[in-house]
XYZ file of C-alpha atoms in Angstrom:
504
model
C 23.240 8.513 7.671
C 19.680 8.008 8.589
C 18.052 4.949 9.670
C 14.777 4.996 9.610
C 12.390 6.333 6.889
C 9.651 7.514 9.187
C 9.503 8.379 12.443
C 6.431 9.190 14.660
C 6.964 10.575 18.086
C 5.269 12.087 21.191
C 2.549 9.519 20.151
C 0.406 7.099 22.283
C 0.329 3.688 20.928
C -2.888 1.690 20.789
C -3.793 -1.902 20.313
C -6.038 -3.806 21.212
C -4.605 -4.700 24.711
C -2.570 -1.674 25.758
C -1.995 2.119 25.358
C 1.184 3.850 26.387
C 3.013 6.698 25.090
C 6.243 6.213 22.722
C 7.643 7.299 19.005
C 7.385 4.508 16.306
C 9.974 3.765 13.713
C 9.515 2.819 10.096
C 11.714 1.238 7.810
C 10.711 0.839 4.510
C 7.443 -0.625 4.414
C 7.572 -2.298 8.280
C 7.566 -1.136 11.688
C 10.808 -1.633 13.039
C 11.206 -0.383 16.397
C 9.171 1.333 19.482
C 10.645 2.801 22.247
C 10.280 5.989 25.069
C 12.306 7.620 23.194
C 14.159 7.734 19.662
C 16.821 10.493 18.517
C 14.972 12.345 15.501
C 18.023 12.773 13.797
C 18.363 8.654 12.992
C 14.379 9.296 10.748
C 14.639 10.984 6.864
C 10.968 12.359 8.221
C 9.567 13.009 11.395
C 5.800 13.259 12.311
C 4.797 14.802 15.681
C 1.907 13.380 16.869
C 1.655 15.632 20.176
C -0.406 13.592 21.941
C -2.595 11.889 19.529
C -3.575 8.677 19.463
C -1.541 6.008 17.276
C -4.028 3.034 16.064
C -3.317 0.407 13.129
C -4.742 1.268 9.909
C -8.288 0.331 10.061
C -9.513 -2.925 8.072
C -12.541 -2.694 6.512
C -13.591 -6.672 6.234
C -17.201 -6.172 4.187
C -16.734 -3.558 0.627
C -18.700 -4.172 -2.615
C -17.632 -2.320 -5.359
C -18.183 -2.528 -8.922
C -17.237 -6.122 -10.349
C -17.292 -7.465 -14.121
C -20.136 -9.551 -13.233
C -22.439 -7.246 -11.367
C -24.475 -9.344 -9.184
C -25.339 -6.227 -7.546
C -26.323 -3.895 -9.975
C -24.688 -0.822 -10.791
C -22.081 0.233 -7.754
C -20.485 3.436 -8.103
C -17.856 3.152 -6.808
C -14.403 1.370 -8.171
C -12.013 -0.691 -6.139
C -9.809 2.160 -6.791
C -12.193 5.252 -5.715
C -13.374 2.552 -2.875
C -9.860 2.751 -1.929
C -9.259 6.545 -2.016
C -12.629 6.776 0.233
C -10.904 4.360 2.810
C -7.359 5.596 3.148
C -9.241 9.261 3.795
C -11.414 7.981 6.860
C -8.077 5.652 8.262
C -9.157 2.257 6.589
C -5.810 1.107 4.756
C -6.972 -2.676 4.165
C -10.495 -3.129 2.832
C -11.547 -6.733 1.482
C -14.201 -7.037 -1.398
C -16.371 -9.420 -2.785
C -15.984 -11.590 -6.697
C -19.335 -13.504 -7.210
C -19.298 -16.816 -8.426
C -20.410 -17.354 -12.303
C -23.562 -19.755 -11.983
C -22.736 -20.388 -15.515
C -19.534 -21.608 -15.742
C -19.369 -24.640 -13.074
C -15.503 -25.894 -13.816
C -12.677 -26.507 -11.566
C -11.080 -23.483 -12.818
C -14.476 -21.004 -12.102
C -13.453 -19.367 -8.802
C -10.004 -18.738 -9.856
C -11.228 -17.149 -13.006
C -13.624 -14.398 -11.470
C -10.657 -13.684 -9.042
C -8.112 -13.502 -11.932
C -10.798 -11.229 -13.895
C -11.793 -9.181 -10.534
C -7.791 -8.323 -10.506
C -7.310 -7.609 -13.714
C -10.631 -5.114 -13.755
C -10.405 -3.260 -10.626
C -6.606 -3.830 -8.779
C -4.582 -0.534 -10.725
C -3.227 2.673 -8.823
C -5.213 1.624 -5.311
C -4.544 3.791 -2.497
C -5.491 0.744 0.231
C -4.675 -2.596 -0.048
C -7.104 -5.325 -0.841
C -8.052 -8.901 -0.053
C -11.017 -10.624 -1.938
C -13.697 -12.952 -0.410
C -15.733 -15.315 -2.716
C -19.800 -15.374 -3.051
C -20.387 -18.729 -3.381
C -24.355 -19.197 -4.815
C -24.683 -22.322 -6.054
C -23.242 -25.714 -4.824
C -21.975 -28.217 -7.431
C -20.758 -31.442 -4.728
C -18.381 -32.885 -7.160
C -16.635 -30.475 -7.738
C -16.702 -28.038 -4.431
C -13.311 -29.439 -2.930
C -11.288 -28.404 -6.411
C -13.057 -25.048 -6.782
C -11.541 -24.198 -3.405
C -8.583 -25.428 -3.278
C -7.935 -22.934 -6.300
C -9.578 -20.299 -4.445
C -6.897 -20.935 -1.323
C -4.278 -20.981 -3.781
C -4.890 -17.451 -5.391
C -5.200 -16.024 -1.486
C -8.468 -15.663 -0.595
C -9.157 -18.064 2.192
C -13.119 -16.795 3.354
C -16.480 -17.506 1.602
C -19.431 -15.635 1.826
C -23.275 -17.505 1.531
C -26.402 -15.998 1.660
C -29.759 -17.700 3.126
C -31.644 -14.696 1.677
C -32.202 -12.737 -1.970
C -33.366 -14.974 -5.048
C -30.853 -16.043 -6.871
C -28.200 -16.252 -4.125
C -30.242 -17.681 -1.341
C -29.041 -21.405 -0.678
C -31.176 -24.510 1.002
C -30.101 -25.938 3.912
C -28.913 -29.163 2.378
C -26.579 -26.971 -0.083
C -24.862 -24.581 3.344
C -24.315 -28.422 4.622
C -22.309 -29.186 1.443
C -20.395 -26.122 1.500
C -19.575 -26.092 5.433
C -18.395 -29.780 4.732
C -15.744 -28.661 2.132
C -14.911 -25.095 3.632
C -14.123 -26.808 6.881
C -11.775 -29.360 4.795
C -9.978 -26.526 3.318
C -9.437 -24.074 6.294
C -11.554 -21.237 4.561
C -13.366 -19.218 7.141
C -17.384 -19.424 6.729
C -19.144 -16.654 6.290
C -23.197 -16.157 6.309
C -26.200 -13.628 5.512
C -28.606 -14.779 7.778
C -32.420 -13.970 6.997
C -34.783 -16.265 6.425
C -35.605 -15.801 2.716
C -38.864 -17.621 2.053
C -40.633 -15.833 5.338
C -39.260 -12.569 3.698
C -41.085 -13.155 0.258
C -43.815 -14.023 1.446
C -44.260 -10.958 3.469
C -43.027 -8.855 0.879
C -45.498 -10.588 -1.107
C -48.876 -9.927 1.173
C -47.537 -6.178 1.824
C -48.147 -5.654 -2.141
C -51.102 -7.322 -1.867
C -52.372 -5.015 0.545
C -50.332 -1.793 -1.379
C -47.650 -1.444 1.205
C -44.830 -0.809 -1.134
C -43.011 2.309 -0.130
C -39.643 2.830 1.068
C -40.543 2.226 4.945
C -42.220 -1.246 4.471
C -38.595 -2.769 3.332
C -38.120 -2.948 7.345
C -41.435 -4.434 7.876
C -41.057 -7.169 5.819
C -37.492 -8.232 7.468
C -38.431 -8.317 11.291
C -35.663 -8.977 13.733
C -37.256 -12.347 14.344
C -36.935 -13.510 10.478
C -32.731 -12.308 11.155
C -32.819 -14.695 14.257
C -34.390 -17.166 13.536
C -31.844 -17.987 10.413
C -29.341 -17.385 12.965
C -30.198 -19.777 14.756
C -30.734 -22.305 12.064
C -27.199 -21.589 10.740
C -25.212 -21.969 14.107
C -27.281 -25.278 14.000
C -25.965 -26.136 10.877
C -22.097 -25.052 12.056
C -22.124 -27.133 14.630
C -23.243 -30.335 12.581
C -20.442 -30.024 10.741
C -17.819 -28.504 13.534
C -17.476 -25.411 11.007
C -16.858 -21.750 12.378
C -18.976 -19.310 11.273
C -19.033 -15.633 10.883
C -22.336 -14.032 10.527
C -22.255 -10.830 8.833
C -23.905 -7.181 9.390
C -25.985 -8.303 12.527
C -28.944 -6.133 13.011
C -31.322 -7.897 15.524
C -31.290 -7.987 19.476
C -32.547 -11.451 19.152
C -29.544 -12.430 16.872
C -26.910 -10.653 18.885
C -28.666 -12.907 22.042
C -28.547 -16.086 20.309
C -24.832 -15.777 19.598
C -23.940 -14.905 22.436
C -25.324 -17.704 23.972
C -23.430 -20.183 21.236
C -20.359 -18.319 22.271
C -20.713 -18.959 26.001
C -21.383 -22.499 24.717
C -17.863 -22.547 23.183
C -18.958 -22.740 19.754
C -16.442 -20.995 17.460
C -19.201 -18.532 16.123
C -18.362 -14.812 15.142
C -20.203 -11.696 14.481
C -19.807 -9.143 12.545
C -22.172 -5.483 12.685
C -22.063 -1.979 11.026
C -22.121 1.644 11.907
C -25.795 1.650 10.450
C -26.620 -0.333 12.894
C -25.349 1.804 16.200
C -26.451 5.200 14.383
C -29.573 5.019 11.936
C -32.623 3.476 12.635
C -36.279 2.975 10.863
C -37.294 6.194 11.146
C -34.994 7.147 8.066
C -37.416 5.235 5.889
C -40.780 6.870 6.863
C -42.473 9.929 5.238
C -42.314 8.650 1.536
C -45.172 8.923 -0.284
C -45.284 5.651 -3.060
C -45.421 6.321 -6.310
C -43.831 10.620 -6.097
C -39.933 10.283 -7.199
C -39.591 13.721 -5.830
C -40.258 12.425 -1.987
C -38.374 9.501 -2.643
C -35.481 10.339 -0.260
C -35.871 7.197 2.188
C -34.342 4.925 -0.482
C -31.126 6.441 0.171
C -31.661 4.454 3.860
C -32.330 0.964 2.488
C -30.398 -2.024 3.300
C -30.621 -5.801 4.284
C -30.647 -6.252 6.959
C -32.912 -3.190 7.255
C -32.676 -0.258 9.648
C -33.934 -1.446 13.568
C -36.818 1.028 15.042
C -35.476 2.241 18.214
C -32.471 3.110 20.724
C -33.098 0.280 22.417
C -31.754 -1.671 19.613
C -28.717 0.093 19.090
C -28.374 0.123 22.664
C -27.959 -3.771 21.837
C -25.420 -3.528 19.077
C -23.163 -1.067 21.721
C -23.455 -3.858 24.368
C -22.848 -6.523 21.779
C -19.557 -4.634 21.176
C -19.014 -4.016 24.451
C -19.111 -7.787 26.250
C -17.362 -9.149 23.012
C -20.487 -10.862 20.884
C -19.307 -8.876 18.123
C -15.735 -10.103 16.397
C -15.377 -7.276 14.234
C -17.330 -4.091 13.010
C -17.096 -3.490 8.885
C -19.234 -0.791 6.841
C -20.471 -3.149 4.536
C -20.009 -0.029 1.741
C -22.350 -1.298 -1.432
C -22.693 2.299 -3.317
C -25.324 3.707 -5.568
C -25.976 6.349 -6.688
C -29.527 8.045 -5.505
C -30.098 10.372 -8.703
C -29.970 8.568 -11.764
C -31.612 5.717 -13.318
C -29.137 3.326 -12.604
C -29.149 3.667 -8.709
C -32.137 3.603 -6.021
C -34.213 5.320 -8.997
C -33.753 1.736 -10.271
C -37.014 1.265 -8.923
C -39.125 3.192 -11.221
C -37.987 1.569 -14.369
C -39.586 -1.405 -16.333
C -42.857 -0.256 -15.430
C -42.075 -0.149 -11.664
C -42.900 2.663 -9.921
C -40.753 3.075 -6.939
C -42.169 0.047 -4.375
C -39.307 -0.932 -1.869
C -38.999 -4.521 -3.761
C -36.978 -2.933 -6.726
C -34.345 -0.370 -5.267
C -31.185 -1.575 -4.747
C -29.714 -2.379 -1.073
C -26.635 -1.167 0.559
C -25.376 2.272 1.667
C -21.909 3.929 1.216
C -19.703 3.573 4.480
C -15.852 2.560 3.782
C -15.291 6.528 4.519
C -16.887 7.001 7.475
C -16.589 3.998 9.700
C -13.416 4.715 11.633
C -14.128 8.425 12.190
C -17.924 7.958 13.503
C -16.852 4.574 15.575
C -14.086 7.094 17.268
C -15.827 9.709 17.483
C -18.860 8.158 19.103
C -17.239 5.366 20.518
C -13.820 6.428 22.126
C -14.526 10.256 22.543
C -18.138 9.733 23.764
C -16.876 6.753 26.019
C -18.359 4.033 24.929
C -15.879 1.804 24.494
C -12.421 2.086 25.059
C -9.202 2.725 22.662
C -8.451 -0.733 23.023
C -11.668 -1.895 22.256
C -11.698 0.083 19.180
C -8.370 -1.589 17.986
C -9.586 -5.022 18.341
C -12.718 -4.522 16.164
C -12.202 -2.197 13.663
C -8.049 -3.576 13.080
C -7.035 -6.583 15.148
C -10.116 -8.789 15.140
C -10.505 -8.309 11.075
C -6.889 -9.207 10.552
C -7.444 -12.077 12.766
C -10.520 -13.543 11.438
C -9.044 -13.143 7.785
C -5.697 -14.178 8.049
C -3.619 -11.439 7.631
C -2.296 -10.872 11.119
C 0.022 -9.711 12.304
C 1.006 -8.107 9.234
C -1.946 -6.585 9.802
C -4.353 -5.030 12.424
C -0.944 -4.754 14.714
C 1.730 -2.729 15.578
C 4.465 -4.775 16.388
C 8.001 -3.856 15.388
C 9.332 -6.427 12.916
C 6.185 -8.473 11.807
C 3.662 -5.694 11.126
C 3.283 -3.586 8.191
C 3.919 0.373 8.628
C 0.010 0.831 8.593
C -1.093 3.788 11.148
C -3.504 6.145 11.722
C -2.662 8.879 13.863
C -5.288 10.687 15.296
C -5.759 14.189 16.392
C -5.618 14.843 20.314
C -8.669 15.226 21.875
C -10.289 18.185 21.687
C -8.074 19.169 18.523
C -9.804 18.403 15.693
C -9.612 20.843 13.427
C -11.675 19.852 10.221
C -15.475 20.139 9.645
C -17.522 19.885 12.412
C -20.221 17.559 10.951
C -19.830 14.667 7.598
C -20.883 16.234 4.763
C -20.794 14.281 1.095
C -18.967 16.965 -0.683
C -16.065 16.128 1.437
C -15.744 12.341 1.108
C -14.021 10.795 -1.512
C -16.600 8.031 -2.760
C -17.931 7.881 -5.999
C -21.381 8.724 -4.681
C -23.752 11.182 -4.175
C -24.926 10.997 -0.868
C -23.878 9.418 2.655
C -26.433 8.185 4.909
C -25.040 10.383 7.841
C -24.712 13.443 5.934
C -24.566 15.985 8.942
C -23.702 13.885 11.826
C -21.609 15.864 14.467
C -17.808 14.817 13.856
C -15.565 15.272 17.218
C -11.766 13.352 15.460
C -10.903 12.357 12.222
C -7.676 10.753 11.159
C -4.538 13.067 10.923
C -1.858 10.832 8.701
C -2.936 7.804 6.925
C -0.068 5.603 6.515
C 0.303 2.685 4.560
C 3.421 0.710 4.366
C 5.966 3.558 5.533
C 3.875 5.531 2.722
C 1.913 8.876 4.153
C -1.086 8.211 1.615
C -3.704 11.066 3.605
C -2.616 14.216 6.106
C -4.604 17.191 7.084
C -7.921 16.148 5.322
C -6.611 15.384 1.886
C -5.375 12.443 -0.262
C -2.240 12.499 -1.801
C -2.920 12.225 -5.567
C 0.719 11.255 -6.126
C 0.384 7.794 -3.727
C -2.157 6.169 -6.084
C -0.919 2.789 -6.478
C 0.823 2.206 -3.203
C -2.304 -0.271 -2.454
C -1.662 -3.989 -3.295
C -3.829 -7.188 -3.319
C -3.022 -8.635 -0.106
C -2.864 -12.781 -0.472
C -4.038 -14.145 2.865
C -4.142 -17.394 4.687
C -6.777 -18.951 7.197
C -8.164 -17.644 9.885
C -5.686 -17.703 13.456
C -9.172 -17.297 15.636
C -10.728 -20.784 17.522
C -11.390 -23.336 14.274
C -12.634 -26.188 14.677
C -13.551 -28.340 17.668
C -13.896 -32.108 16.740
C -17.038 -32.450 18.385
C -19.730 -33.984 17.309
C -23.686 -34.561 17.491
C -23.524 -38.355 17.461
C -21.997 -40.976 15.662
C -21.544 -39.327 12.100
C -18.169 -38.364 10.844
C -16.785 -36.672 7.626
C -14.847 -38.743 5.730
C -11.424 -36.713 5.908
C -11.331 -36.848 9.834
């Protein structure tokens, strides 16, 4: 009689503090044992690893796909070909967004969209899923009730934007908000750009006929990211309410948290691939108004591309000296041919100026293998390092550990990548869209140099992706994953002066 479902040996194990080589039982859907050694005769299936490296499945904390109210436009892809993409590039948790319905301001309004987002997306998922909620406008009375339905149906984070009309709140309302979310446990979470300065320079660039694809960067300098960074750790610590800000771009951002976090603030940062591996340069060449040379639009996203080395050389050190929390693809897919994409731009009379095509770039695929790739193989960070962003630090910060973003026998979920030894790697050399599994038609790093790739995706005991293919026959393995607060530093019950809220 066997005892285990799954066993991986000749493995080495990674976390985010240690590495060391040992075999890895599964049982059923958990991780039951680890040890030197474990007879393969006790596992139904065996998986030699021969060296690899064994990581937890990666969790991707920042995925838009498509959603019944599209407050994004048209995304291509589903939760459910989101979730094929991930498990293929090692993500096996990814958590999404359901927007808020301005129109309906009842107790019951955040529980609906989640209810709805289930219902429209959650069926025959390869990953599992959490869901965060986009909170744009602020109704005081009845805040508190709106989330204390939201905590109830498992979604215990809240993303605001101080940026983008019609999602971009005042100061006065992120107050309100950080007042209740703090109340209720739910982790804060923040696009910061200052929004007026940003209109108003997209604005004069018009004005002056700067509209193509490479002016999107101009009119979001680093400084306009910083300075709302700034303003919003201001506003956290009024109210003694962590904060997460996401996709951080800017040198001057990265510096300014830093310095919050050496203050003791409870103030966490997130940043993206895009970030370490693409810069400005992308979005020059385009000549306004000529669809055909129209290819930079494929590179736009808010916060935009940074113009040099230098500043990626920021985002590395950022990871490096622990600034950053956690590193997410933030994956918001269109499609680049077709009206309804980035060619957006050119109807209603518009003819292609940067103001109309839609933001966001496909990523959910590709994060794990380029962070690896260019972060472990090239040595820029360590293993361990790796772990704690891309799987630890995201289970952490979203309440889901140590189910998740662990391997520890008896508590964690059987979610693994293994990884190919070094110098192995046997698929393509380079990423190429034809081979990813996302419901687009491009990647922004179409023909990056590739040096690992994930082996085995397993999720839950299940072996969902092995030898650079997706097993058709796994599709629904994925779940929606209920999750509870945050277990990194919450608040401090310190204050500015004298003023208190009226729960404490």
């Amino acid at each position: 009689m066997t005892t285990y479902s799954l066993l991986i040996k000749n493995g080495y194990v990674c976390t985010a503090s240690d590495f060391y080589l040992a075999d890895i039982a599964v049982k059923g859907d958990k991780i039951v044992a680890i040890a030197p050694e474990i007879d393969p005769a006790l596992a139904e299936r065996v998986i030699d690893a021969e060296g690899g490296f064994v990581t937890p499945g990666g969790i991707d904390a920042h995925v838009h796909v498509d959603e019944p109210a599209r407050p994004f436009g048209n995304l291509s892809d589903t939760l459910q070909s989101a979730s094929k993409s991930a498990i293929a590039g090692g993500t096996t948790t990814m958590v999404a967004f359901v927007s808020q319905d301005s129109a309906d301001p009842g107790e019951e309004s955040f529980a609906k969209v989640i209810k709805e987002f289930q219902d429209y997306g959650g069926k025959d998922l390869y990953s599992d899923y959490g869901l965060h909620m986009i909170v744009s406008k602020v109704d005081k009375t009845l805040l508190e009730k709106q989330l204390e339905n939201v905590t109830d149906a498992g979604v215990s984070s809240v993303k605001m934007y101080m940026t983008y009309p019609g999602l971009q709140l005042r100061d006065s309302d992120l107050m309100t908000a950080m007042y209740n979310l703090r109340k209720q446990g739910i982790t804060t979470m923040l696009h910061a750009e200052n929004g007026d300065m940003i209109s108003w320079m997209i604005d004069s660039l018009e004005e002056q006929g700067k509209t193509s694809p490479f002016y999107h960067g101009v009119s979001r300098p680093t400084m306009f990211e910083a300075e709302a960074t700034n303003r919003a750790i201001v506003l956290s610590q009024t109210m003694d309410n962590p904060v997460l800000f996401v996709h951080v771009s800017a040198p001057e951002a990265f510096k300014r948290i830093n310095e919050a976090q050496t203050e003791g603030l409870p103030v966490y940062a997130e940043t993206c691939p895009q970030y370490l591996f693409l810069s400005e340069d992308r979005l020059q060449n385009c000549t306004h108004g000529d669809a055909d040379s129209f290819e930079p639009a494929k590179y736009i996203c808010s916060p935009p591309l940074r113009t040099s080395e230098a500043d990626q050389a920021a985002v590395w050190l950022a990871i490096r000296n622990g600034t950053v929390t956690i590193v997410s693809s933030d994956h918001a897919p269109t499609m680049f041919d077709g009206e309804d994409g980035k060619r957006a731009a050119f109807k209603n009379g518009h003819n292609g100026e940067f103001r109309w095509i839609p933001n966001g770039l496909p990523g959910v695929e590709t994060r794990m293998p380029l962070m690896f790739s260019y972060g472990v193989e090239d040595g820029r960070i360590s293993v361990q390092k790796f772990v704690e962003v891309m799987c630890t630090n995201p289970a952490k910060l979203y309440g889901m550990y140590p189910r998740k973003g662990a391997i520890l026998p008896g508590s964690s979920d059987a979610d693994l990548v293994i990884w190919y030894p070094s110098g192995k790697y046997t698929g393509p050399a380079t990423i190429q869209n034809k081979n990813l599994n996302h419901n687009t038609d491009y990647t922004a790093f179409e023909g990056f140099p590739i040096k690992n790739w994930p082996r085995y995706t397993i999720l839950k005991g299940k072996v969902m992706y092995q030898h650079g293919k997706v097993l058709e026959e796994t599709a629904g393995t994925g779940d929606y994953l209920k999750r509870g607060p945050s277990s990194l530093a919450g608040p401090q019950n310190k204050w500015l002066n004298q003023w208190r809220p009226h729960y404490t």
